[in-house]
Coordinates of C-alpha atoms in Angstrom, one line a residue:
Chain A
M1 CA 10.8 -20.1 9.7
S2 CA 7.7 -19.8 11.7
P3 CA 5.2 -22.6 11.1
M4 CA 2.6 -19.9 10.6
S5 CA 4.4 -18.5 7.6
E6 CA 3.3 -19.1 4.1
P7 CA 5.4 -20.8 1.4
M8 CA 8.1 -18.6 0.1
S9 CA 10.2 -18.5 -2.9
P10 CA 14.0 -18.3 -2.3
M11 CA 13.8 -14.5 -2.3
G12 CA 11.2 -14.4 0.4
E13 CA 8.3 -13.8 -1.9
M14 CA 5.1 -15.7 -1.5
D15 CA 4.3 -18.0 -4.4
C16 CA 0.9 -18.4 -6.2
D17 CA -0.3 -21.2 -4.0
G18 CA 0.6 -19.3 -0.8
L19 CA -1.1 -16.2 -2.2
R20 CA -4.3 -18.1 -3.0
D21 CA -4.3 -19.5 0.6
S22 CA -3.9 -16.0 2.0
A23 CA -5.9 -14.0 -0.5
A24 CA -9.0 -13.8 1.6
E25 CA -7.1 -12.5 4.6
L26 CA -5.3 -10.0 2.4
A27 CA -8.6 -8.8 0.9
L28 CA -10.1 -8.3 4.3
G29 CA -7.0 -6.5 5.6
V30 CA -6.1 -9.0 8.3
L31 CA -3.1 -10.7 6.8
S32 CA -0.3 -9.7 9.2
G33 CA 3.3 -8.8 9.1
A34 CA 5.7 -10.7 7.0
D35 CA 3.1 -12.8 5.2
R36 CA 1.5 -9.5 4.0
A37 CA 4.9 -8.2 2.8
R38 CA 5.7 -11.4 0.9
A39 CA 2.2 -11.4 -0.6
L40 CA 2.6 -7.9 -1.8
M41 CA 5.9 -8.7 -3.3
H42 CA 4.2 -11.4 -5.3
L43 CA 1.3 -9.2 -6.3
E44 CA 3.7 -6.7 -7.8
H45 CA 4.2 -8.9 -10.8
C46 CA 1.4 -11.6 -10.8
L47 CA -1.7 -10.4 -12.6
D48 CA -3.7 -13.5 -11.9
C49 CA -3.2 -13.2 -8.2
Q50 CA -4.0 -9.4 -8.4
K51 CA -7.3 -10.3 -9.9
E52 CA -8.0 -12.8 -7.3
V53 CA -7.3 -10.4 -4.5
D54 CA -9.3 -7.6 -6.2
S55 CA -12.3 -9.8 -6.6
L56 CA -12.2 -10.9 -3.0
S57 CA -11.8 -7.3 -2.0
T58 CA -15.1 -6.6 -3.7
V59 CA -16.7 -9.2 -1.4
G60 CA -15.3 -7.5 1.6
D61 CA -16.7 -4.2 0.4
A62 CA -20.1 -5.7 -0.2
L63 CA -20.1 -7.3 3.2
F64 CA -19.6 -3.9 4.8
E65 CA -22.3 -2.4 2.7
L66 CA -24.7 -4.6 4.5
V67 CA -24.0 -3.0 7.9
P68 CA -26.9 -0.8 8.6
P69 CA -26.2 2.9 9.2
V70 CA -26.2 4.1 12.8
E71 CA -26.8 7.7 13.8
P72 CA -23.6 8.9 15.5
P73 CA -23.7 10.7 18.9
V74 CA -24.9 14.2 19.0
G75 CA -22.2 16.7 18.0
F76 CA -20.3 14.2 15.9
E77 CA -20.5 16.5 12.8
S78 CA -19.1 19.5 14.7
R79 CA -16.3 17.4 16.2
V80 CA -15.3 16.2 12.8
A81 CA -15.3 19.7 11.5
A82 CA -13.1 20.8 14.3
R83 CA -10.7 18.0 13.6
L84 CA -10.5 19.0 9.9
Q85 CA -9.8 22.6 10.8
A86 CA -7.0 21.8 13.2
P87 CA -3.8 23.7 12.2
D88 CA -1.8 20.6 11.6
A89 CA -4.6 18.4 10.3
R90 CA -3.3 18.4 6.8
A91 CA 0.3 18.2 7.6
P92 CA 2.0 15.1 6.1
S93 CA 0.7 12.1 7.8
R94 CA 2.4 11.2 11.0
S95 CA 2.5 7.6 10.0
R96 CA 4.5 8.0 6.8
R97 CA 7.2 10.1 5.2
P98 CA 6.1 12.8 2.8
G99 CA 5.9 11.5 -0.7
T100 CA 5.7 7.8 0.2
G101 CA 2.2 7.4 -0.9
P102 CA -1.2 6.7 0.6
W103 CA -1.3 4.3 3.5
W104 CA -4.6 2.7 3.5
R105 CA -4.9 -0.9 2.9
R106 CA -5.4 -1.7 -0.7
A107 CA -6.5 -1.2 -4.2
W108 CA -7.4 2.4 -4.6
V109 CA -4.2 2.8 -6.5
P110 CA -2.8 0.1 -8.7
V111 CA -1.6 -2.9 -6.7
A112 CA 1.9 -2.4 -8.0
A113 CA 2.1 0.8 -6.0
G114 CA 2.6 -1.5 -3.1
V115 CA 2.4 0.9 -0.2
A116 CA -1.3 1.3 -0.5
L117 CA -1.7 -2.4 0.2
V118 CA 0.8 -2.7 3.0
L119 CA -0.2 -1.0 6.1
A120 CA -3.5 -1.4 7.6
A121 CA -3.4 -5.0 8.9
G122 CA 0.1 -5.6 9.9
G123 CA -0.6 -6.1 13.6
G124 CA 1.3 -8.3 16.0
G125 CA 3.5 -11.2 15.3
W126 CA 5.4 -10.8 12.1
A127 CA 6.3 -14.3 11.6
I128 CA 9.7 -14.3 10.0
G129 CA 11.5 -16.6 12.4
S130 CA 15.1 -15.5 12.0
S131 CA 17.0 -12.6 10.6
T132 CA 18.4 -13.0 7.2
Q133 CA 21.2 -10.6 6.3
V134 CA 22.5 -7.2 7.1
P135 CA 21.8 -5.5 3.8
S136 CA 23.8 -3.0 1.9
A137 CA 21.3 -0.9 0.0
S138 CA 23.1 -0.8 -3.3
P139 CA 21.0 -0.1 -6.4
A140 CA 21.3 -3.7 -7.3
A141 CA 20.0 -4.9 -3.9
K142 CA 17.4 -7.7 -4.4
A143 CA 14.2 -8.1 -2.5
S144 CA 15.7 -9.9 0.5
V145 CA 14.3 -9.3 3.9
S146 CA 15.9 -8.3 7.2
W147 CA 14.3 -8.8 10.6
A148 CA 15.0 -7.9 14.2
S149 CA 13.3 -7.8 17.5
F150 CA 12.8 -4.6 19.6
H151 CA 14.1 -4.7 23.2
S152 CA 14.5 -2.3 26.1
P153 CA 16.5 -2.4 29.3
A154 CA 13.3 -1.3 31.0
R155 CA 11.2 -4.3 30.1
R156 CA 11.9 -8.0 29.6
G157 CA 11.2 -9.8 26.4
D158 CA 10.5 -8.8 22.9
L159 CA 8.7 -5.5 22.5
G160 CA 8.0 -5.7 18.8
E161 CA 9.7 -6.3 15.5
V162 CA 11.2 -4.4 12.6
F163 CA 11.1 -5.9 9.1
I164 CA 12.7 -4.5 6.0
S165 CA 12.1 -5.7 2.5
W166 CA 15.0 -4.7 0.3
G167 CA 13.2 -4.3 -3.0
R168 CA 12.5 -1.2 -5.1
P169 CA 11.3 0.6 -3.2
V170 CA 12.6 -0.5 0.1
W171 CA 9.7 -1.2 2.5
V172 CA 10.0 -0.9 6.2
F173 CA 7.5 -2.3 8.8
M174 CA 7.6 -1.9 12.5
T175 CA 5.4 -3.1 15.3
V176 CA 5.8 -2.3 18.9
D177 CA 4.0 -3.2 22.1
L178 CA 5.4 -1.4 25.0
G179 CA 2.6 -2.4 27.4
Q180 CA 1.5 1.2 28.2
G181 CA 1.6 4.7 27.0
S182 CA -0.1 6.5 24.1
G183 CA 1.1 9.1 21.7
V184 CA 3.3 9.5 18.6
V185 CA 6.7 8.0 18.6
G186 CA 9.4 8.2 16.0
C187 CA 10.7 5.2 13.9
F188 CA 14.4 5.4 13.1
L189 CA 16.8 3.2 11.2
V190 CA 20.4 3.2 12.4
E191 CA 23.2 2.9 9.9
Q192 CA 26.7 1.6 10.3
G193 CA 28.6 4.5 11.9
G194 CA 25.7 5.6 14.0
Q195 CA 23.8 7.9 11.6
E196 CA 20.1 7.6 12.0
V197 CA 17.3 8.1 9.4
Q198 CA 13.8 8.8 10.6
V199 CA 11.6 6.7 8.4
G200 CA 8.3 7.4 9.9
S201 CA 6.3 7.7 13.1
V202 CA 3.5 5.8 14.7
N203 CA 0.7 6.6 17.1
L204 CA 0.7 4.2 20.0
V205 CA -2.5 3.2 21.6
R206 CA -2.0 1.7 25.0
G207 CA 1.6 1.0 24.1
F208 CA 0.7 -0.8 20.9
G209 CA 1.1 0.3 17.3
Y210 CA 2.6 -0.5 14.0
W211 CA 3.8 1.4 11.0
G212 CA 5.1 0.7 7.6
A213 CA 5.9 2.5 4.3
A214 CA 8.0 2.6 1.3
V215 CA 11.2 4.5 2.1
Q216 CA 12.6 6.8 -0.5
A217 CA 15.6 8.0 1.4
P218 CA 18.8 6.3 0.6
L219 CA 19.9 3.8 3.2
W220 CA 23.4 2.6 3.8
K221 CA 24.3 -0.5 5.8
V222 CA 21.5 -0.5 8.2
T223 CA 22.5 -2.1 11.5
G224 CA 19.5 -1.5 13.7
A225 CA 16.3 0.4 14.5
R226 CA 15.1 2.6 17.3
I227 CA 11.8 3.8 18.6
V228 CA 12.0 7.2 20.1
A229 CA 9.5 9.1 22.3
S230 CA 8.5 12.7 21.5
D231 CA 10.8 13.9 24.2
G232 CA 13.8 12.1 22.7
R233 CA 13.9 9.1 25.0
T234 CA 14.8 5.8 23.5
L235 CA 11.9 3.4 24.1
A236 CA 13.2 0.3 22.3
T237 CA 16.1 -0.7 20.0
A238 CA 16.6 -3.5 17.6
S239 CA 19.8 -4.9 16.0
F240 CA 20.2 -6.7 12.7
R241 CA 22.7 -9.4 13.2
Chain B
M1 CA -23.6 18.6 -24.3
A2 CA -23.1 17.8 -20.6
A3 CA -26.1 17.6 -18.5
R4 CA -26.4 20.4 -16.0
R5 CA -27.4 19.8 -12.4
R6 CA -30.6 21.4 -11.2
P7 CA -30.3 23.8 -8.3
D8 CA -32.3 21.5 -6.0
E9 CA -30.4 18.3 -7.1
P10 CA -27.9 17.1 -4.5
L11 CA -24.3 16.9 -5.5
G12 CA -22.9 13.5 -6.3
D13 CA -20.6 11.7 -3.9
E14 CA -17.5 12.4 -6.1
A15 CA -18.4 16.0 -6.3
L16 CA -18.6 16.3 -2.6
L17 CA -15.3 14.5 -2.2
S18 CA -13.7 16.9 -4.6
G19 CA -15.1 19.8 -2.5
L20 CA -13.7 18.2 0.6
A21 CA -10.3 18.0 -1.1
V22 CA -10.3 21.7 -1.8
N23 CA -11.5 22.6 1.7
D24 CA -14.9 23.7 0.7
P25 CA -16.7 23.9 4.1
D26 CA -20.2 23.3 2.6
A27 CA -19.0 20.3 0.7
A28 CA -17.2 19.0 3.8
T29 CA -20.3 19.3 5.9
A30 CA -22.5 17.7 3.3
F31 CA -20.0 14.9 2.9
V32 CA -19.9 14.1 6.6
R33 CA -23.7 14.3 6.8
R34 CA -24.1 12.0 3.9
F35 CA -21.8 9.3 5.1
Q36 CA -21.7 9.6 8.9
G37 CA -24.3 6.9 9.5
K38 CA -22.6 4.3 7.4
V39 CA -19.2 5.2 8.7
F40 CA -20.3 5.2 12.3
G41 CA -22.3 2.0 11.8
A42 CA -19.3 0.2 10.3
A43 CA -17.1 1.4 13.1
L44 CA -19.6 0.3 15.7
A45 CA -20.0 -3.1 14.1
M46 CA -16.3 -3.7 14.4
T47 CA -15.5 -2.1 17.7
G48 CA -18.7 -2.8 19.6
E49 CA -18.2 0.4 21.6
R50 CA -19.9 3.7 20.8
E51 CA -17.0 5.8 22.2
L52 CA -14.4 3.9 20.3
A53 CA -16.5 3.8 17.2
E54 CA -16.8 7.6 17.2
E55 CA -13.1 8.0 17.4
V56 CA -12.7 5.6 14.5
A57 CA -15.4 7.4 12.5
Q58 CA -13.8 10.8 13.2
Q59 CA -10.4 9.5 12.1
A60 CA -12.0 8.0 9.0
F61 CA -13.3 11.4 7.9
E62 CA -10.0 13.0 8.6
R63 CA -8.2 10.4 6.6
A64 CA -10.7 10.8 3.7
W65 CA -10.1 14.5 3.8
R66 CA -6.3 14.2 3.8
H67 CA -6.3 11.7 1.0
A68 CA -9.3 12.8 -1.0
R69 CA -7.1 13.6 -4.0
M70 CA -5.9 10.0 -4.1
Y71 CA -9.4 8.6 -4.6
D72 CA -9.7 6.7 -7.8
A73 CA -13.2 6.4 -9.0
R74 CA -12.3 3.5 -11.2
R75 CA -11.7 1.4 -8.1
G76 CA -15.1 1.8 -6.7
P77 CA -17.7 4.2 -5.3
V78 CA -16.9 6.8 -2.7
Q79 CA -18.8 5.0 0.0
A80 CA -16.9 1.8 -0.5
W81 CA -13.6 3.7 -0.3
L82 CA -14.6 5.5 2.8
L83 CA -15.8 2.2 4.4
T84 CA -12.4 0.7 3.5
I85 CA -10.7 3.5 5.4
T86 CA -13.0 2.9 8.3
R87 CA -12.4 -0.8 8.4
N88 CA -8.7 -0.4 8.4
L89 CA -8.8 2.1 11.3
A90 CA -11.2 -0.2 13.2
I91 CA -8.9 -3.2 12.6
D92 CA -6.1 -1.2 14.2
Q93 CA -8.3 -0.5 17.3
V94 CA -9.8 -3.9 17.7
R95 CA -6.4 -5.6 17.4
A96 CA -4.9 -3.3 20.0
R97 CA -7.7 -4.0 22.3
R98 CA -7.8 -7.7 21.7
R99 CA -4.3 -8.0 23.1
R100 CA -5.9 -7.2 26.5
A101 CA -9.3 -8.7 26.3
S102 CA -10.8 -11.8 24.8
E103 CA -12.8 -11.0 21.6
G104 CA -14.9 -12.9 19.3
A105 CA -18.0 -13.3 21.4
G106 CA -21.1 -12.5 19.5
A107 CA -19.7 -13.2 16.1
V108 CA -22.4 -15.6 15.1
E109 CA -25.1 -13.3 16.3
Q110 CA -23.5 -10.5 14.3
L111 CA -23.6 -12.5 11.2
A112 CA -27.1 -13.6 11.8
S113 CA -28.1 -10.0 12.2
L114 CA -26.4 -9.1 8.9
A115 CA -27.9 -12.0 7.1
R116 CA -31.4 -10.9 8.3
G117 CA -30.8 -7.3 7.7
P118 CA -33.3 -4.5 8.1
E119 CA -36.5 -5.4 6.2
M120 CA -36.6 -2.1 4.4
E121 CA -33.1 -2.6 3.0
A122 CA -33.8 -6.1 2.0
V123 CA -36.7 -4.9 0.0
A124 CA -34.9 -1.9 -1.4
S125 CA -31.7 -3.6 -2.5
D126 CA -31.9 -6.8 -4.4
S127 CA -28.1 -7.2 -4.5
G128 CA -28.0 -6.8 -0.7
A129 CA -30.8 -9.3 -0.3
R130 CA -28.9 -11.8 -2.4
L131 CA -25.7 -11.4 -0.5
R132 CA -27.7 -11.8 2.7
R133 CA -29.1 -15.1 1.4
A134 CA -25.6 -16.3 0.6
L135 CA -24.5 -15.3 4.1
A136 CA -27.4 -17.2 5.7
A137 CA -26.6 -20.3 3.6
L138 CA -23.0 -20.5 4.8
P139 CA -22.1 -23.4 7.1
P140 CA -21.7 -22.2 10.7
E141 CA -18.0 -22.8 10.8
Q142 CA -17.5 -20.8 7.7
S143 CA -19.7 -18.0 9.0
R144 CA -17.7 -17.8 12.2
A145 CA -14.4 -17.6 10.4
L146 CA -15.7 -14.9 8.1
V147 CA -17.1 -12.7 10.9
L148 CA -14.1 -13.1 13.1
A149 CA -11.9 -12.0 10.2
A150 CA -14.1 -9.3 8.6
F151 CA -15.5 -7.8 11.8
R152 CA -13.0 -8.7 14.5
G153 CA -9.8 -8.3 12.5
F154 CA -8.7 -11.9 13.2
S155 CA -6.0 -13.4 11.0
A156 CA -6.5 -17.0 9.9
A157 CA -4.0 -18.0 12.6
E158 CA -6.1 -16.2 15.2
V159 CA -9.3 -17.8 13.8
A160 CA -7.6 -21.2 14.1
E161 CA -6.7 -20.5 17.7
A162 CA -10.1 -19.2 18.6
E163 CA -11.8 -22.2 16.9
G164 CA -9.4 -24.8 18.0
V165 CA -8.7 -26.0 14.5
P166 CA -5.5 -26.2 12.4
L167 CA -4.4 -23.1 10.5
G168 CA -5.0 -24.8 7.2
T169 CA -8.6 -25.5 8.2
A170 CA -9.2 -21.9 9.2
K171 CA -7.8 -20.7 5.9
T172 CA -9.9 -23.1 4.0
R173 CA -13.1 -22.0 5.8
L174 CA -12.4 -18.4 5.3
R175 CA -11.6 -18.9 1.6
A176 CA -14.7 -21.0 1.1
A177 CA -16.9 -18.4 2.7
M178 CA -15.5 -15.6 0.6
S179 CA -15.7 -17.6 -2.6
K180 CA -19.4 -18.4 -2.0
L181 CA -20.1 -14.8 -1.4
R182 CA -18.2 -13.8 -4.5
A183 CA -20.2 -16.3 -6.5
S184 CA -23.4 -14.7 -5.2
L185 CA -22.1 -11.3 -6.3
A186 CA -20.9 -12.5 -9.6
S187 CA -24.3 -13.8 -10.4
Q188 CA -25.6 -10.3 -10.0
G189 CA -22.8 -8.7 -12.0
V190 CA -20.9 -7.1 -9.2
G191 CA -17.1 -7.3 -9.0
P192 CA -14.3 -7.4 -11.5

């Protein structure tokens, strides 16, 4: 385990002490990666910790209320209007599968909905230090976690990470840093036998982006993950060992 | 009997958001006009760049429009919801940028500015003034931790690295700062 990770229960879930240590980060949307996922697992059933995070979130909100308004550049309003009128503007979000719920950070739906809390802060460096198991997504699968690094023949070193929390629902998180390039790329899970399931997509900014959501589609013996460019090129792959 | 709105009375925030959700162009325009200053201001406070702040602000309105039906008034006012969306988008941007450039400069000045606040606002909003006083009273190391996390998107580990302190110390500073601000809000009846 990474020394930066929080205390975990045997199932990978953060405990109350760890949650209290991280509640401020969670409330501000800056708790990253695996710690966030484990905190959310804990919040699903701990009302006391939910209250703690909710009350600290109120502080974050109040802090931003202090920021004085600033007049945006001329033409801002018309540019927003054009954006809302774009033909695909209300298509299902690029960053999640249809039906997987809202993606913003927290608390506008009940905490137990999970996904709402998950996404905004993931960022770099999910700190689970080693992979755990190749899961079989049976209905009885427990909330264990799987982790793998992204690699590419075109670049040396780790290019990101994929993290799966095998609870109900299954949550998948990916972060990539390809160094360059912007645009939407697809996030796929690879099952034993080679079948692939697209679980989402992410908009890379200068090569960097992250994505996560609850996955409703049935998954069977996931062996890896793949990041795919819009033209079908494989940008990075990961293998669960 | 429900009170009726006078013709010259502006629509409430939630009504505008409802209009946005059903593609009412007048409501959408009014919604953007009402909140664009706060949204752009928050985006600018986090990104520090007008061009990037505009992109974040545009995305925020787009996300609000896309998810307007998911808004839950029980969780807080529309403006706070919209600013949360803005913050999340800005955190994405500042984190992506921070991987290429050193950030964190100006954090103390930013907090000092927030703590002072515009004179008009301080007079107009007692709750804001009390929160500002609580901010101004924070020890410097807690102030820096708070601003780095809230406005620069730093995790506690990144705060620890930037400040040259152990992770536990950074977490403690952040938690202490947030707890003090929460206490100031609680004393004025804000929060759960």
